[in-house]
PDB file of C-alpha atoms in Angstrom:
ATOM      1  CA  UNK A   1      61.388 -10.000 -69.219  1.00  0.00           C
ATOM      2  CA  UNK A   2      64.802  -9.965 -68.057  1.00  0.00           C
ATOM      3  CA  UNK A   3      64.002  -7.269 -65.639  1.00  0.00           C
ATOM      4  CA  UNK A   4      61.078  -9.202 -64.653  1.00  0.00           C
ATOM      5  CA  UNK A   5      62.955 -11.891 -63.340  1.00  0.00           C
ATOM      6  CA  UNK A   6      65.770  -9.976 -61.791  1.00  0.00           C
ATOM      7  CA  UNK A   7      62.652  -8.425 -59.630  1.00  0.00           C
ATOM      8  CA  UNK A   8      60.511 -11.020 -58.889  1.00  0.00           C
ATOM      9  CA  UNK A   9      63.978 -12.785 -57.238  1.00  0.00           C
ATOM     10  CA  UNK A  10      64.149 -10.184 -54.767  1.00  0.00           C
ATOM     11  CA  UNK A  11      60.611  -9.936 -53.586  1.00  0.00           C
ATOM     12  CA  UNK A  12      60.214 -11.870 -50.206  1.00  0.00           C
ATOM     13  CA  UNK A  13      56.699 -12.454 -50.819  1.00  0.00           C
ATOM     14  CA  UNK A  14      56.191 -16.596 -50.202  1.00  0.00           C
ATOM     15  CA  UNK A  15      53.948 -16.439 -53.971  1.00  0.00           C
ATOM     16  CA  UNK A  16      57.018 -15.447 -56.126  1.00  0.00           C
ATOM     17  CA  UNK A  17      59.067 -17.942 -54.659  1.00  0.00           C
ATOM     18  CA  UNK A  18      61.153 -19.953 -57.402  1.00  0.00           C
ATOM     19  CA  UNK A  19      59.049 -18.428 -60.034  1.00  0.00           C
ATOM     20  CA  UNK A  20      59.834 -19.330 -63.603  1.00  0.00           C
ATOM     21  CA  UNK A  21      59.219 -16.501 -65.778  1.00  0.00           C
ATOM     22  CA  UNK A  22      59.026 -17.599 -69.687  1.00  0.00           C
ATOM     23  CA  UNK A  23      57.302 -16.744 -72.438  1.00  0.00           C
ATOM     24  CA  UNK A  24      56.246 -20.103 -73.517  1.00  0.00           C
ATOM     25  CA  UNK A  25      53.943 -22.143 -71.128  1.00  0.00           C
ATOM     26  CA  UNK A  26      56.639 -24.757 -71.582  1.00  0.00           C
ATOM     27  CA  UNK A  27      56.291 -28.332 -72.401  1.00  0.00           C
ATOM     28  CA  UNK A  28      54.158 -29.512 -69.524  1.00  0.00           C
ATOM     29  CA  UNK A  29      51.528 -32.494 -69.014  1.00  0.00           C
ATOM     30  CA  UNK A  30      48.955 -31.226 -71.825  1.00  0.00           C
ATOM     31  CA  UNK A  31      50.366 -28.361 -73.007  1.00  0.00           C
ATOM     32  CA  UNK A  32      50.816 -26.243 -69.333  1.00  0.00           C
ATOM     33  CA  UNK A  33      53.773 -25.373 -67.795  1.00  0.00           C
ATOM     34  CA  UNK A  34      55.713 -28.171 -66.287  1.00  0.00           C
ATOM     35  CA  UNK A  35      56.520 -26.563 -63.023  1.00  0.00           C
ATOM     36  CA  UNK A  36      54.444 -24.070 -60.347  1.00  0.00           C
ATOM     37  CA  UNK A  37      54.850 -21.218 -60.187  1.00  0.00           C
ATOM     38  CA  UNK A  38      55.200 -20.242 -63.920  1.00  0.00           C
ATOM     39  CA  UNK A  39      54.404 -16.428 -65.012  1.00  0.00           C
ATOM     40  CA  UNK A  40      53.647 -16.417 -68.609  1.00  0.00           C
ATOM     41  CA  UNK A  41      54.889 -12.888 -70.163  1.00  0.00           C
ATOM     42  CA  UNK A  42      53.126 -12.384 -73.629  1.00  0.00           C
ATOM     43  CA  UNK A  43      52.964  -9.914 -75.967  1.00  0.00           C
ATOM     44  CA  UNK A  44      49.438  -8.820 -77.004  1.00  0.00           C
ATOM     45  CA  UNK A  45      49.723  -5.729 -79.423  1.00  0.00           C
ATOM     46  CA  UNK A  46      52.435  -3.438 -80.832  1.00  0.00           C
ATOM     47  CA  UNK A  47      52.386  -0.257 -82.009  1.00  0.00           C
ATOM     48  CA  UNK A  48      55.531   2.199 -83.192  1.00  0.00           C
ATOM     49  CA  UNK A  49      55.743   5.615 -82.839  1.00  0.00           C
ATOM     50  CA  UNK A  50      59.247   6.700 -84.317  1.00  0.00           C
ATOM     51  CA  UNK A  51      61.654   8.110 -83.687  1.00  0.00           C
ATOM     52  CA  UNK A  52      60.772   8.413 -79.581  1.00  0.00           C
ATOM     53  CA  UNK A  53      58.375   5.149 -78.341  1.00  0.00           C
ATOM     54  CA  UNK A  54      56.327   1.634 -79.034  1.00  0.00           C
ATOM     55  CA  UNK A  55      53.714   0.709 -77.046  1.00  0.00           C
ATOM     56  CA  UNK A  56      52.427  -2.926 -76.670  1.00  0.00           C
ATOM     57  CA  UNK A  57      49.831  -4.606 -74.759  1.00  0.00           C
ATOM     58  CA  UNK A  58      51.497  -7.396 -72.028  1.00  0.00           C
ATOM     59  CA  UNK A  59      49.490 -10.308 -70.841  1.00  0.00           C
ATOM     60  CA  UNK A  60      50.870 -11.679 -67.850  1.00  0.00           C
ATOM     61  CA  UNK A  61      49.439 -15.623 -66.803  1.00  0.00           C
ATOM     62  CA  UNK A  62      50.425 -16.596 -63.532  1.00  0.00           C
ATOM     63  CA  UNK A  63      50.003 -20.526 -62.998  1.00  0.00           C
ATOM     64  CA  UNK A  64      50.155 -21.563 -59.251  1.00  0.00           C
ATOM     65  CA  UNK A  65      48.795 -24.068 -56.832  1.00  0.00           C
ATOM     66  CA  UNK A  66      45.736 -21.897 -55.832  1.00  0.00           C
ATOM     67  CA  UNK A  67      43.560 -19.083 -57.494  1.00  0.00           C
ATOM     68  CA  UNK A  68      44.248 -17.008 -54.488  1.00  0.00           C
ATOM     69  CA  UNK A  69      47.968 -17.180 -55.202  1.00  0.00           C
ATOM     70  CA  UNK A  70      47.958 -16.901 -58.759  1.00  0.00           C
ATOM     71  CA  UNK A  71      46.101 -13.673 -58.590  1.00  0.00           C
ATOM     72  CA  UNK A  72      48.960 -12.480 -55.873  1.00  0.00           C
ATOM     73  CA  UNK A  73      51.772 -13.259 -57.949  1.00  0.00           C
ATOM     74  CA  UNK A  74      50.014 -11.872 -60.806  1.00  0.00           C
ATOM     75  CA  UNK A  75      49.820  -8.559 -59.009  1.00  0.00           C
ATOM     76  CA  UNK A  76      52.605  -8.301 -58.233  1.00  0.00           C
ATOM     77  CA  UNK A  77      54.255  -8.897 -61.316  1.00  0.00           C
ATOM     78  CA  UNK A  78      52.119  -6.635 -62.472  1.00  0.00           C
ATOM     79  CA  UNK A  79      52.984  -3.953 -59.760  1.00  0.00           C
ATOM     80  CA  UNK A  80      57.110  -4.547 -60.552  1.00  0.00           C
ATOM     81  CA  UNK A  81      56.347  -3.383 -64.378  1.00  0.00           C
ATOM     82  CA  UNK A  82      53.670  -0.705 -63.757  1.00  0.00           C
ATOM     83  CA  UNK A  83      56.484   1.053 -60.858  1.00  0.00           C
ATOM     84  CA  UNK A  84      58.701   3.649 -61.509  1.00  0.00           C
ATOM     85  CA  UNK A  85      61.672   2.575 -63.581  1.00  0.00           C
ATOM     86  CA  UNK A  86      65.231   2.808 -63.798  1.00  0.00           C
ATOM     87  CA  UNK A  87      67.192   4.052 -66.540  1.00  0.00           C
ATOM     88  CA  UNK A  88      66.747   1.508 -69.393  1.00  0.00           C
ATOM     89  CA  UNK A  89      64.341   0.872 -72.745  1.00  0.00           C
ATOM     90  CA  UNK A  90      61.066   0.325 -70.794  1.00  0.00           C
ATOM     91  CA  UNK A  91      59.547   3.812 -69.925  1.00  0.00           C
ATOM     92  CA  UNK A  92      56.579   3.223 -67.577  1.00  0.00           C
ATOM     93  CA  UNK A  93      53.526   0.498 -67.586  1.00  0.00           C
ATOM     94  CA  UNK A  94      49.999   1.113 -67.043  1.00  0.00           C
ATOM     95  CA  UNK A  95      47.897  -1.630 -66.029  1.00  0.00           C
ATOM     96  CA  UNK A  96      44.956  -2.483 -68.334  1.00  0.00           C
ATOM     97  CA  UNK A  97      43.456  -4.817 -65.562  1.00  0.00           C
ATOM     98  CA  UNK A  98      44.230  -6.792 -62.402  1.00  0.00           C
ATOM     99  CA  UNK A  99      44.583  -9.857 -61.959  1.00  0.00           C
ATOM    100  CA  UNK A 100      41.326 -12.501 -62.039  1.00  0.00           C
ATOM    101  CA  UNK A 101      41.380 -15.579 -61.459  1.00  0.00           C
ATOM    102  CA  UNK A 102      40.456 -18.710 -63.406  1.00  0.00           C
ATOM    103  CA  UNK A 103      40.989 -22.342 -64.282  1.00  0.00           C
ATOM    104  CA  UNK A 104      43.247 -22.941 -66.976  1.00  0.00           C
ATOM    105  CA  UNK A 105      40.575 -24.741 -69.334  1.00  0.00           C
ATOM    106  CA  UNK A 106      43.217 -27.229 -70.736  1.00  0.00           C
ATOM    107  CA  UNK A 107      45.090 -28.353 -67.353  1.00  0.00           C
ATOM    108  CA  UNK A 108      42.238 -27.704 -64.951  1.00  0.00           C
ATOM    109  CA  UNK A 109      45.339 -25.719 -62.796  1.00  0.00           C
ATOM    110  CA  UNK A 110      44.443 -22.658 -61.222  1.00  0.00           C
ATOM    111  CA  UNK A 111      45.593 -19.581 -62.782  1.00  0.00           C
ATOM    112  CA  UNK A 112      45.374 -15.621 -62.882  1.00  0.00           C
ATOM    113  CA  UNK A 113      45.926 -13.169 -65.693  1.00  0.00           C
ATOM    114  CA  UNK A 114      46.226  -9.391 -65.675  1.00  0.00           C
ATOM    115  CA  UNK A 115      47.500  -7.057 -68.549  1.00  0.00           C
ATOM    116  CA  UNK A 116      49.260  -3.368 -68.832  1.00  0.00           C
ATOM    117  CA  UNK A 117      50.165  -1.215 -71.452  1.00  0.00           C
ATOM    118  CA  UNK A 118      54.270  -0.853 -71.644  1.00  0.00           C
ATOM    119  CA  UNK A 119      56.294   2.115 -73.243  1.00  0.00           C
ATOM    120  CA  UNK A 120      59.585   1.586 -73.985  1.00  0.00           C
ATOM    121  CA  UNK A 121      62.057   3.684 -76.152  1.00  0.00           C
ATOM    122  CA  UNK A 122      62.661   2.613 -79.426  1.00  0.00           C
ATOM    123  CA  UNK A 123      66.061   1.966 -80.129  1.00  0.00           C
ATOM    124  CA  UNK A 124      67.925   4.037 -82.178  1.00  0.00           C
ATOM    125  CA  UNK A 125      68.352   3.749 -86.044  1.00  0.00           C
ATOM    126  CA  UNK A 126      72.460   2.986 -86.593  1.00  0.00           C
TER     127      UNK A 126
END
């Protein structure tokens, strides 16, 4: 998530400006988050495979002030984890699905949610 955030700060794109990237929707007006935009990074599924890599399942929600923006920021969040990587614990991502849009059914606030498999290196036993 950390590397999430370090990315989405550099992207020039006007959707992923002052993005909050958390992964709790916060404590907004019934239960959303309590600014826009707001990318929710959850964790869907885990697996381990020791000694080498885990796999999990990533949900990313993207609330914003239009579908059509949600689903952009959602891409491209989803674009910055399923990219090439540095050196570092998370391997690669494959996306799962793209971003589709919505209405969150509790806040009535536009939103978009994609998901992607992420391999990262376990971290080694002391």
């Amino acid at each position: 998530m950390r590397r999430l955030r370090v990315q989405l700060a550099t992207v020039t794109d006007p959707a992923a400006e002052l993005v909050q990237v958390s992964t709790e929707t916060g404590r907004g007006h019934d239960g959303g988050p309590p600014s826009l935009p707001w990318l929710l990074v959850a964790e869907d599924g885990h697996r381990w495979d020791w000694p080498a890599v885990q796999r999990t399942v990533i949900r990313l929600t993207c609330w914003h002030r239009d579908t059509h923006t949600a689903k952009r920021l959602a891409g491209i969040a989803l674009g910055a984890l399923c990219a090439p990587q540095p050196a570092g614990a998370l391997l690669r991502g494959e996306a799962v699905s793209a971003p589709i849009g919505g209405i969150d059914p509790y806040t009535a606030a536009p939103l978009a949610t994609a998901s992607l498999t992420a391999y990262a290196r376990t971290p080694s036993r002391p």
